[in-house]
Amino acid sequence: MDAYVFLISASYVSATRFRKLADALVQEAPCHAVALRLEGEGQNLWRVLDALAAEGASRIQLRPIGLPFSQSLERWLPRAAASWLHKRGEAAPELFFARPAEEDAGLVRNAARARVPASRIAPLPDGELGKGWDAPPEFRHHLLVCAGPRCHLKDAPHLADVLKAELRRAGVSADCLVTTTGCLFPCNAGPVIVHYPEGHWYRVTDVADVRAVVTKAIGAGAIPRHLLIHRTGDTHEPV
């Protein structure tokens, strides 16, 4: 069985809008297909490849979608897929990586000439200001969960959901602002949770690690040192 995996980088797109595009891509694909969001939420690439292999896919083509598509992701994604191949061993299906869609001149021409509705914009004073965007929120703890592509690959969206559930279970969710972010940069140490105002950076790889952050860092005001990878303000230069 042949299969496509559409790879979509869309940090600021709502789940509803992403699903609309994903459904259209899957419907138009010439073979069995899955659309994957690379940041923020949803299943990661390795899990999707596992599922397709279990369904009997023998040839899987990864197809990046975006105008333009990130050059960084274009370089990294084949390596991430190659890591999955290595773990699967000889039973793995064949994997291919397609060139980005913007290299199709016809697609770019159609995008440039697309006949889509347009609405006239009228003058509006302070139009850039939004309702309720005036004051910082009243939380004691800020928890930044990296959900960039490389942490997403390592199940960051699931761990973010676990973090919120554990905060509720501990009765401290009202004191904590949990925000999923784009790339926080120490990708090889991910998934990463950053705890402010303390400025502590933790590597969390499973549910037990998340619980340790909640019970120790939030509940007890202590540092789970086995998870600590950095403190904000620490120098990276040798002393």
PDB file of C-alpha atoms in Angstrom:
ATOM      1  CA  MET A   1       0.000   0.000   0.000  1.00  0.00           C
ATOM      2  CA  ASP A   2       1.244   3.476  -0.891  1.00  0.00           C
ATOM      3  CA  ALA A   3       0.597   6.362   1.496  1.00  0.00           C
ATOM      4  CA  TYR A   4       1.164  10.103   1.688  1.00  0.00           C
ATOM      5  CA  VAL A   5       1.882  12.079   4.851  1.00  0.00           C
ATOM      6  CA  PHE A   6       1.201  15.783   4.307  1.00  0.00           C
ATOM      7  CA  LEU A   7       3.483  17.824   6.575  1.00  0.00           C
ATOM      8  CA  ILE A   8       1.960  21.187   7.504  1.00  0.00           C
ATOM      9  CA  SER A   9       3.741  23.910   9.473  1.00  0.00           C
ATOM     10  CA  ALA A  10       1.019  26.244  10.769  1.00  0.00           C
ATOM     11  CA  SER A  11       1.773  27.749  14.184  1.00  0.00           C
ATOM     12  CA  TYR A  12      -0.999  30.359  14.251  1.00  0.00           C
ATOM     13  CA  VAL A  13      -3.753  28.463  12.450  1.00  0.00           C
ATOM     14  CA  SER A  14      -6.794  27.329  14.426  1.00  0.00           C
ATOM     15  CA  ALA A  15      -7.582  23.639  14.785  1.00  0.00           C
ATOM     16  CA  THR A  16     -10.760  24.117  12.734  1.00  0.00           C
ATOM     17  CA  ARG A  17      -8.972  25.756   9.824  1.00  0.00           C
ATOM     18  CA  PHE A  18      -6.181  23.193   9.903  1.00  0.00           C
ATOM     19  CA  ARG A  19      -8.704  20.351   9.856  1.00  0.00           C
ATOM     20  CA  LYS A  20     -10.485  21.861   6.849  1.00  0.00           C
ATOM     21  CA  LEU A  21      -7.241  21.919   4.870  1.00  0.00           C
ATOM     22  CA  ALA A  22      -6.204  18.497   6.144  1.00  0.00           C
ATOM     23  CA  ASP A  23      -9.503  16.912   5.124  1.00  0.00           C
ATOM     24  CA  ALA A  24      -9.292  18.469   1.648  1.00  0.00           C
ATOM     25  CA  LEU A  25      -5.730  17.201   1.131  1.00  0.00           C
ATOM     26  CA  VAL A  26      -6.624  13.691   2.246  1.00  0.00           C
ATOM     27  CA  GLN A  27      -9.694  13.664  -0.015  1.00  0.00           C
ATOM     28  CA  GLU A  28      -7.714  14.776  -3.084  1.00  0.00           C
ATOM     29  CA  ALA A  29      -4.725  12.483  -2.532  1.00  0.00           C
ATOM     30  CA  PRO A  30      -4.294   9.671  -5.092  1.00  0.00           C
ATOM     31  CA  CYS A  31      -3.631   7.128  -2.331  1.00  0.00           C
ATOM     32  CA  HIS A  32      -4.190   6.585   1.379  1.00  0.00           C
ATOM     33  CA  ALA A  33      -3.154   9.822   3.120  1.00  0.00           C
ATOM     34  CA  VAL A  34      -2.752  11.517   6.491  1.00  0.00           C
ATOM     35  CA  ALA A  35      -2.247  15.238   7.183  1.00  0.00           C
ATOM     36  CA  LEU A  36       0.066  16.038  10.066  1.00  0.00           C
ATOM     37  CA  ARG A  37       0.525  19.300  11.926  1.00  0.00           C
ATOM     38  CA  LEU A  38       4.175  19.822  12.818  1.00  0.00           C
ATOM     39  CA  GLU A  39       3.730  22.178  15.790  1.00  0.00           C
ATOM     40  CA  GLY A  40       1.443  22.775  18.716  1.00  0.00           C
ATOM     41  CA  GLU A  41      -0.955  19.844  18.780  1.00  0.00           C
ATOM     42  CA  GLY A  42      -1.842  16.487  17.299  1.00  0.00           C
ATOM     43  CA  GLN A  43       0.070  13.258  16.774  1.00  0.00           C
ATOM     44  CA  ASN A  44       3.763  13.388  16.026  1.00  0.00           C
ATOM     45  CA  LEU A  45       5.457  12.104  12.877  1.00  0.00           C
ATOM     46  CA  TRP A  46       6.829   8.939  14.450  1.00  0.00           C
ATOM     47  CA  ARG A  47       3.396   7.892  15.742  1.00  0.00           C
ATOM     48  CA  VAL A  48       1.815   8.549  12.349  1.00  0.00           C
ATOM     49  CA  LEU A  49       4.486   6.454  10.622  1.00  0.00           C
ATOM     50  CA  ASP A  50       3.953   3.665  13.170  1.00  0.00           C
ATOM     51  CA  ALA A  51       0.227   3.674  12.425  1.00  0.00           C
ATOM     52  CA  LEU A  52       0.725   3.594   8.649  1.00  0.00           C
ATOM     53  CA  ALA A  53       3.207   0.731   8.945  1.00  0.00           C
ATOM     54  CA  ALA A  54       0.693  -1.175  11.086  1.00  0.00           C
ATOM     55  CA  GLU A  55      -1.940  -0.603   8.394  1.00  0.00           C
ATOM     56  CA  GLY A  56       0.331  -2.233   5.841  1.00  0.00           C
ATOM     57  CA  ALA A  57       1.894   0.742   4.068  1.00  0.00           C
ATOM     58  CA  SER A  58       4.965  -0.378   2.120  1.00  0.00           C
ATOM     59  CA  ARG A  59       5.851   2.970   0.479  1.00  0.00           C
ATOM     60  CA  ILE A  60       5.309   6.241   2.346  1.00  0.00           C
ATOM     61  CA  GLN A  61       5.953   9.654   0.828  1.00  0.00           C
ATOM     62  CA  LEU A  62       6.369  12.666   3.082  1.00  0.00           C
ATOM     63  CA  ARG A  63       4.977  15.745   1.317  1.00  0.00           C
ATOM     64  CA  PRO A  64       5.678  19.204   2.821  1.00  0.00           C
ATOM     65  CA  ILE A  65       2.837  21.705   2.385  1.00  0.00           C
ATOM     66  CA  GLY A  66       3.412  25.464   2.629  1.00  0.00           C
ATOM     67  CA  LEU A  67       4.104  28.504   0.482  1.00  0.00           C
ATOM     68  CA  PRO A  68       6.952  28.690   1.199  1.00  0.00           C
ATOM     69  CA  PHE A  69       7.890  25.716   3.358  1.00  0.00           C
ATOM     70  CA  SER A  70      10.522  26.195   6.075  1.00  0.00           C
ATOM     71  CA  GLN A  71      14.022  25.439   4.789  1.00  0.00           C
ATOM     72  CA  SER A  72      15.044  24.372   8.296  1.00  0.00           C
ATOM     73  CA  LEU A  73      12.224  21.836   8.461  1.00  0.00           C
ATOM     74  CA  GLU A  74      12.980  20.682   4.941  1.00  0.00           C
ATOM     75  CA  ARG A  75      16.506  19.803   6.050  1.00  0.00           C
ATOM     76  CA  TRP A  76      15.537  18.287   9.400  1.00  0.00           C
ATOM     77  CA  LEU A  77      12.436  16.219   8.620  1.00  0.00           C
ATOM     78  CA  PRO A  78      14.191  13.608   6.435  1.00  0.00           C
ATOM     79  CA  ARG A  79      16.680  13.074   9.271  1.00  0.00           C
ATOM     80  CA  ALA A  80      13.862  12.652  11.790  1.00  0.00           C
ATOM     81  CA  ALA A  81      12.212  10.127   9.464  1.00  0.00           C
ATOM     82  CA  ALA A  82      15.563   8.360   9.025  1.00  0.00           C
ATOM     83  CA  SER A  83      15.790   7.963  12.798  1.00  0.00           C
ATOM     84  CA  TRP A  84      12.378   6.264  12.752  1.00  0.00           C
ATOM     85  CA  LEU A  85      13.580   3.947   9.969  1.00  0.00           C
ATOM     86  CA  HIS A  86      16.617   2.983  12.020  1.00  0.00           C
ATOM     87  CA  LYS A  87      14.458   2.079  15.010  1.00  0.00           C
ATOM     88  CA  ARG A  88      12.048   0.011  12.884  1.00  0.00           C
ATOM     89  CA  GLY A  89      14.786  -2.096  11.346  1.00  0.00           C
ATOM     90  CA  GLU A  90      14.381  -4.299   8.295  1.00  0.00           C
ATOM     91  CA  ALA A  91      10.584  -4.456   8.614  1.00  0.00           C
ATOM     92  CA  ALA A  92      10.223  -0.726   7.946  1.00  0.00           C
ATOM     93  CA  PRO A  93       8.468   0.480   4.774  1.00  0.00           C
ATOM     94  CA  GLU A  94      10.283   2.545   2.157  1.00  0.00           C
ATOM     95  CA  LEU A  95      10.260   6.268   2.921  1.00  0.00           C
ATOM     96  CA  PHE A  96      10.518   9.143   0.453  1.00  0.00           C
ATOM     97  CA  PHE A  97      10.643  12.926   0.939  1.00  0.00           C
ATOM     98  CA  ALA A  98       9.004  15.073  -1.728  1.00  0.00           C
ATOM     99  CA  ARG A  99      10.251  18.504  -2.751  1.00  0.00           C
ATOM    100  CA  PRO A 100       8.199  21.420  -1.338  1.00  0.00           C
ATOM    101  CA  ALA A 101       5.028  22.333  -3.194  1.00  0.00           C
ATOM    102  CA  GLU A 102       6.256  25.824  -4.152  1.00  0.00           C
ATOM    103  CA  GLU A 103       8.570  24.184  -6.688  1.00  0.00           C
ATOM    104  CA  ASP A 104       5.467  23.361  -8.746  1.00  0.00           C
ATOM    105  CA  ALA A 105       5.147  26.379 -11.052  1.00  0.00           C
ATOM    106  CA  GLY A 106       1.510  25.585 -11.808  1.00  0.00           C
ATOM    107  CA  LEU A 107       0.585  25.589  -8.129  1.00  0.00           C
ATOM    108  CA  VAL A 108       2.301  28.936  -7.572  1.00  0.00           C
ATOM    109  CA  ARG A 109       0.576  30.396 -10.658  1.00  0.00           C
ATOM    110  CA  ASN A 110      -2.809  29.205  -9.405  1.00  0.00           C
ATOM    111  CA  ALA A 111      -2.151  30.695  -5.965  1.00  0.00           C
ATOM    112  CA  ALA A 112      -1.188  34.035  -7.518  1.00  0.00           C
ATOM    113  CA  ARG A 113      -4.336  34.113  -9.673  1.00  0.00           C
ATOM    114  CA  ALA A 114      -6.789  32.476  -7.280  1.00  0.00           C
ATOM    115  CA  ARG A 115     -10.255  34.028  -7.409  1.00  0.00           C
ATOM    116  CA  VAL A 116     -11.205  34.328  -3.759  1.00  0.00           C
ATOM    117  CA  PRO A 117     -13.664  36.742  -2.109  1.00  0.00           C
ATOM    118  CA  ALA A 118     -12.226  39.999  -0.781  1.00  0.00           C
ATOM    119  CA  SER A 119     -13.871  42.422   1.637  1.00  0.00           C
ATOM    120  CA  ARG A 120     -13.117  46.133   1.792  1.00  0.00           C
ATOM    121  CA  ILE A 121     -11.384  47.398   4.945  1.00  0.00           C
ATOM    122  CA  ALA A 122     -12.765  50.591   6.486  1.00  0.00           C
ATOM    123  CA  PRO A 123     -10.836  52.948   8.818  1.00  0.00           C
ATOM    124  CA  LEU A 124     -11.018  51.895  12.486  1.00  0.00           C
ATOM    125  CA  PRO A 125      -9.381  53.750  15.409  1.00  0.00           C
ATOM    126  CA  ASP A 126      -7.173  51.501  17.581  1.00  0.00           C
ATOM    127  CA  GLY A 127      -8.051  48.523  15.420  1.00  0.00           C
ATOM    128  CA  GLU A 128      -4.920  46.699  16.550  1.00  0.00           C
ATOM    129  CA  LEU A 129      -6.150  46.610  20.163  1.00  0.00           C
ATOM    130  CA  GLY A 130      -8.140  43.612  21.349  1.00  0.00           C
ATOM    131  CA  LYS A 131     -10.702  43.280  24.114  1.00  0.00           C
ATOM    132  CA  GLY A 132      -9.149  42.100  27.361  1.00  0.00           C
ATOM    133  CA  TRP A 133      -5.553  42.605  26.184  1.00  0.00           C
ATOM    134  CA  ASP A 134      -4.739  45.357  28.696  1.00  0.00           C
ATOM    135  CA  ALA A 135      -3.146  43.771  31.775  1.00  0.00           C
ATOM    136  CA  PRO A 136      -0.896  40.778  32.464  1.00  0.00           C
ATOM    137  CA  PRO A 137      -2.754  37.752  33.853  1.00  0.00           C
ATOM    138  CA  GLU A 138      -2.617  37.152  37.599  1.00  0.00           C
ATOM    139  CA  PHE A 139      -0.686  33.882  37.826  1.00  0.00           C
ATOM    140  CA  ARG A 140       2.125  32.963  40.222  1.00  0.00           C
ATOM    141  CA  HIS A 141       3.756  30.497  37.843  1.00  0.00           C
ATOM    142  CA  HIS A 142       4.326  30.608  34.086  1.00  0.00           C
ATOM    143  CA  LEU A 143       5.053  27.259  32.451  1.00  0.00           C
ATOM    144  CA  LEU A 144       6.256  27.389  28.858  1.00  0.00           C
ATOM    145  CA  VAL A 145       5.978  24.057  27.048  1.00  0.00           C
ATOM    146  CA  CYS A 146       7.943  23.919  23.822  1.00  0.00           C
ATOM    147  CA  ALA A 147       5.753  22.531  21.054  1.00  0.00           C
ATOM    148  CA  GLY A 148       8.027  23.394  18.153  1.00  0.00           C
ATOM    149  CA  PRO A 149       8.601  20.742  15.484  1.00  0.00           C
ATOM    150  CA  ARG A 150      11.450  18.915  17.215  1.00  0.00           C
ATOM    151  CA  CYS A 151       9.733  18.746  20.616  1.00  0.00           C
ATOM    152  CA  HIS A 152       6.436  17.964  18.854  1.00  0.00           C
ATOM    153  CA  LEU A 153       8.166  14.913  17.387  1.00  0.00           C
ATOM    154  CA  LYS A 154       8.863  13.754  20.959  1.00  0.00           C
ATOM    155  CA  ASP A 155       5.213  14.011  22.045  1.00  0.00           C
ATOM    156  CA  ALA A 156       5.223  17.534  23.528  1.00  0.00           C
ATOM    157  CA  PRO A 157       1.466  18.136  22.858  1.00  0.00           C
ATOM    158  CA  HIS A 158       0.571  15.037  24.892  1.00  0.00           C
ATOM    159  CA  LEU A 159       2.921  16.078  27.697  1.00  0.00           C
ATOM    160  CA  ALA A 160       1.348  19.563  27.730  1.00  0.00           C
ATOM    161  CA  ASP A 161      -2.075  17.950  28.231  1.00  0.00           C
ATOM    162  CA  VAL A 162      -0.633  15.800  31.016  1.00  0.00           C
ATOM    163  CA  LEU A 163       0.848  18.908  32.655  1.00  0.00           C
ATOM    164  CA  LYS A 164      -2.527  20.670  32.688  1.00  0.00           C
ATOM    165  CA  ALA A 165      -4.226  17.564  34.089  1.00  0.00           C
ATOM    166  CA  GLU A 166      -1.603  17.172  36.827  1.00  0.00           C
ATOM    167  CA  LEU A 167      -1.909  20.831  37.800  1.00  0.00           C
ATOM    168  CA  ARG A 168      -5.671  20.388  38.139  1.00  0.00           C
ATOM    169  CA  ARG A 169      -5.217  17.203  40.154  1.00  0.00           C
ATOM    170  CA  ALA A 170      -2.820  19.005  42.493  1.00  0.00           C
ATOM    171  CA  GLY A 171      -5.280  21.884  42.905  1.00  0.00           C
ATOM    172  CA  VAL A 172      -2.841  24.532  41.650  1.00  0.00           C
ATOM    173  CA  SER A 173      -4.032  25.140  38.090  1.00  0.00           C
ATOM    174  CA  ALA A 174      -5.549  28.514  39.051  1.00  0.00           C
ATOM    175  CA  ASP A 175      -2.038  29.720  39.942  1.00  0.00           C
ATOM    176  CA  CYS A 176      -0.399  28.490  36.741  1.00  0.00           C
ATOM    177  CA  LEU A 177      -0.390  29.832  33.207  1.00  0.00           C
ATOM    178  CA  VAL A 178       0.544  27.034  30.796  1.00  0.00           C
ATOM    179  CA  THR A 179       1.564  28.204  27.329  1.00  0.00           C
ATOM    180  CA  THR A 180       2.703  26.072  24.426  1.00  0.00           C
ATOM    181  CA  THR A 181       5.370  27.872  22.461  1.00  0.00           C
ATOM    182  CA  GLY A 182       7.347  27.668  19.288  1.00  0.00           C
ATOM    183  CA  CYS A 183      10.952  26.505  19.359  1.00  0.00           C
ATOM    184  CA  LEU A 184      12.866  27.354  22.546  1.00  0.00           C
ATOM    185  CA  PHE A 185      16.130  26.171  20.915  1.00  0.00           C
ATOM    186  CA  PRO A 186      17.737  23.418  23.065  1.00  0.00           C
ATOM    187  CA  CYS A 187      16.035  20.948  20.722  1.00  0.00           C
ATOM    188  CA  ASN A 188      18.263  17.956  21.489  1.00  0.00           C
ATOM    189  CA  ALA A 189      17.330  18.301  25.171  1.00  0.00           C
ATOM    190  CA  GLY A 190      13.580  18.344  24.470  1.00  0.00           C
ATOM    191  CA  PRO A 191      10.792  18.157  25.278  1.00  0.00           C
ATOM    192  CA  VAL A 192      11.343  21.268  27.415  1.00  0.00           C
ATOM    193  CA  ILE A 193       9.285  23.007  30.106  1.00  0.00           C
ATOM    194  CA  VAL A 194      10.489  26.424  31.319  1.00  0.00           C
ATOM    195  CA  HIS A 195       9.253  27.553  34.743  1.00  0.00           C
ATOM    196  CA  TYR A 196       9.086  31.276  35.496  1.00  0.00           C
ATOM    197  CA  PRO A 197       9.642  33.398  37.545  1.00  0.00           C
ATOM    198  CA  GLU A 198      12.277  30.923  38.746  1.00  0.00           C
ATOM    199  CA  GLY A 199      13.790  30.629  35.274  1.00  0.00           C
ATOM    200  CA  HIS A 200      14.383  26.888  35.505  1.00  0.00           C
ATOM    201  CA  TRP A 201      14.471  24.789  32.333  1.00  0.00           C
ATOM    202  CA  TYR A 202      13.456  21.131  32.616  1.00  0.00           C
ATOM    203  CA  ARG A 203      13.680  18.237  30.216  1.00  0.00           C
ATOM    204  CA  VAL A 204      10.534  16.099  30.482  1.00  0.00           C
ATOM    205  CA  THR A 205      10.343  12.872  28.534  1.00  0.00           C
ATOM    206  CA  ASP A 206       7.360  11.115  30.093  1.00  0.00           C
ATOM    207  CA  VAL A 207       4.432  11.408  32.500  1.00  0.00           C
ATOM    208  CA  ALA A 208       6.629  10.754  35.550  1.00  0.00           C
ATOM    209  CA  ASP A 209       8.830  13.729  34.657  1.00  0.00           C
ATOM    210  CA  VAL A 210       5.812  16.013  34.293  1.00  0.00           C
ATOM    211  CA  ARG A 211       4.493  14.899  37.677  1.00  0.00           C
ATOM    212  CA  ALA A 212       7.877  15.644  39.235  1.00  0.00           C
ATOM    213  CA  VAL A 213       7.750  19.203  37.907  1.00  0.00           C
ATOM    214  CA  VAL A 214       4.256  19.686  39.342  1.00  0.00           C
ATOM    215  CA  THR A 215       4.849  18.114  42.750  1.00  0.00           C
ATOM    216  CA  LYS A 216       8.352  19.494  43.373  1.00  0.00           C
ATOM    217  CA  ALA A 217       8.754  22.721  41.383  1.00  0.00           C
ATOM    218  CA  ILE A 218       5.171  23.946  41.772  1.00  0.00           C
ATOM    219  CA  GLY A 219       3.887  22.168  44.874  1.00  0.00           C
ATOM    220  CA  ALA A 220       6.977  22.113  47.091  1.00  0.00           C
ATOM    221  CA  GLY A 221       8.982  25.016  45.693  1.00  0.00           C
ATOM    222  CA  ALA A 222      11.933  22.672  45.195  1.00  0.00           C
ATOM    223  CA  ILE A 223      14.024  21.846  42.133  1.00  0.00           C
ATOM    224  CA  PRO A 224      13.720  18.396  40.520  1.00  0.00           C
ATOM    225  CA  ARG A 225      17.439  18.412  39.785  1.00  0.00           C
ATOM    226  CA  HIS A 226      17.400  15.247  37.691  1.00  0.00           C
ATOM    227  CA  LEU A 227      15.331  17.176  35.130  1.00  0.00           C
ATOM    228  CA  LEU A 228      17.080  20.569  35.303  1.00  0.00           C
ATOM    229  CA  ILE A 229      19.049  21.437  32.157  1.00  0.00           C
ATOM    230  CA  HIS A 230      19.506  25.207  32.506  1.00  0.00           C
ATOM    231  CA  ARG A 231      18.795  28.277  34.603  1.00  0.00           C
ATOM    232  CA  THR A 232      17.905  31.560  32.915  1.00  0.00           C
ATOM    233  CA  GLY A 233      20.830  33.914  33.368  1.00  0.00           C
ATOM    234  CA  ASP A 234      23.468  31.194  33.499  1.00  0.00           C
ATOM    235  CA  THR A 235      26.272  31.812  31.065  1.00  0.00           C
ATOM    236  CA  HIS A 236      26.985  29.418  28.229  1.00  0.00           C
ATOM    237  CA  GLU A 237      30.587  30.593  28.059  1.00  0.00           C
ATOM    238  CA  PRO A 238      33.405  28.744  29.867  1.00  0.00           C
ATOM    239  CA  VAL A 239      34.559  30.469  33.029  1.00  0.00           C
TER     240      VAL A 239
END
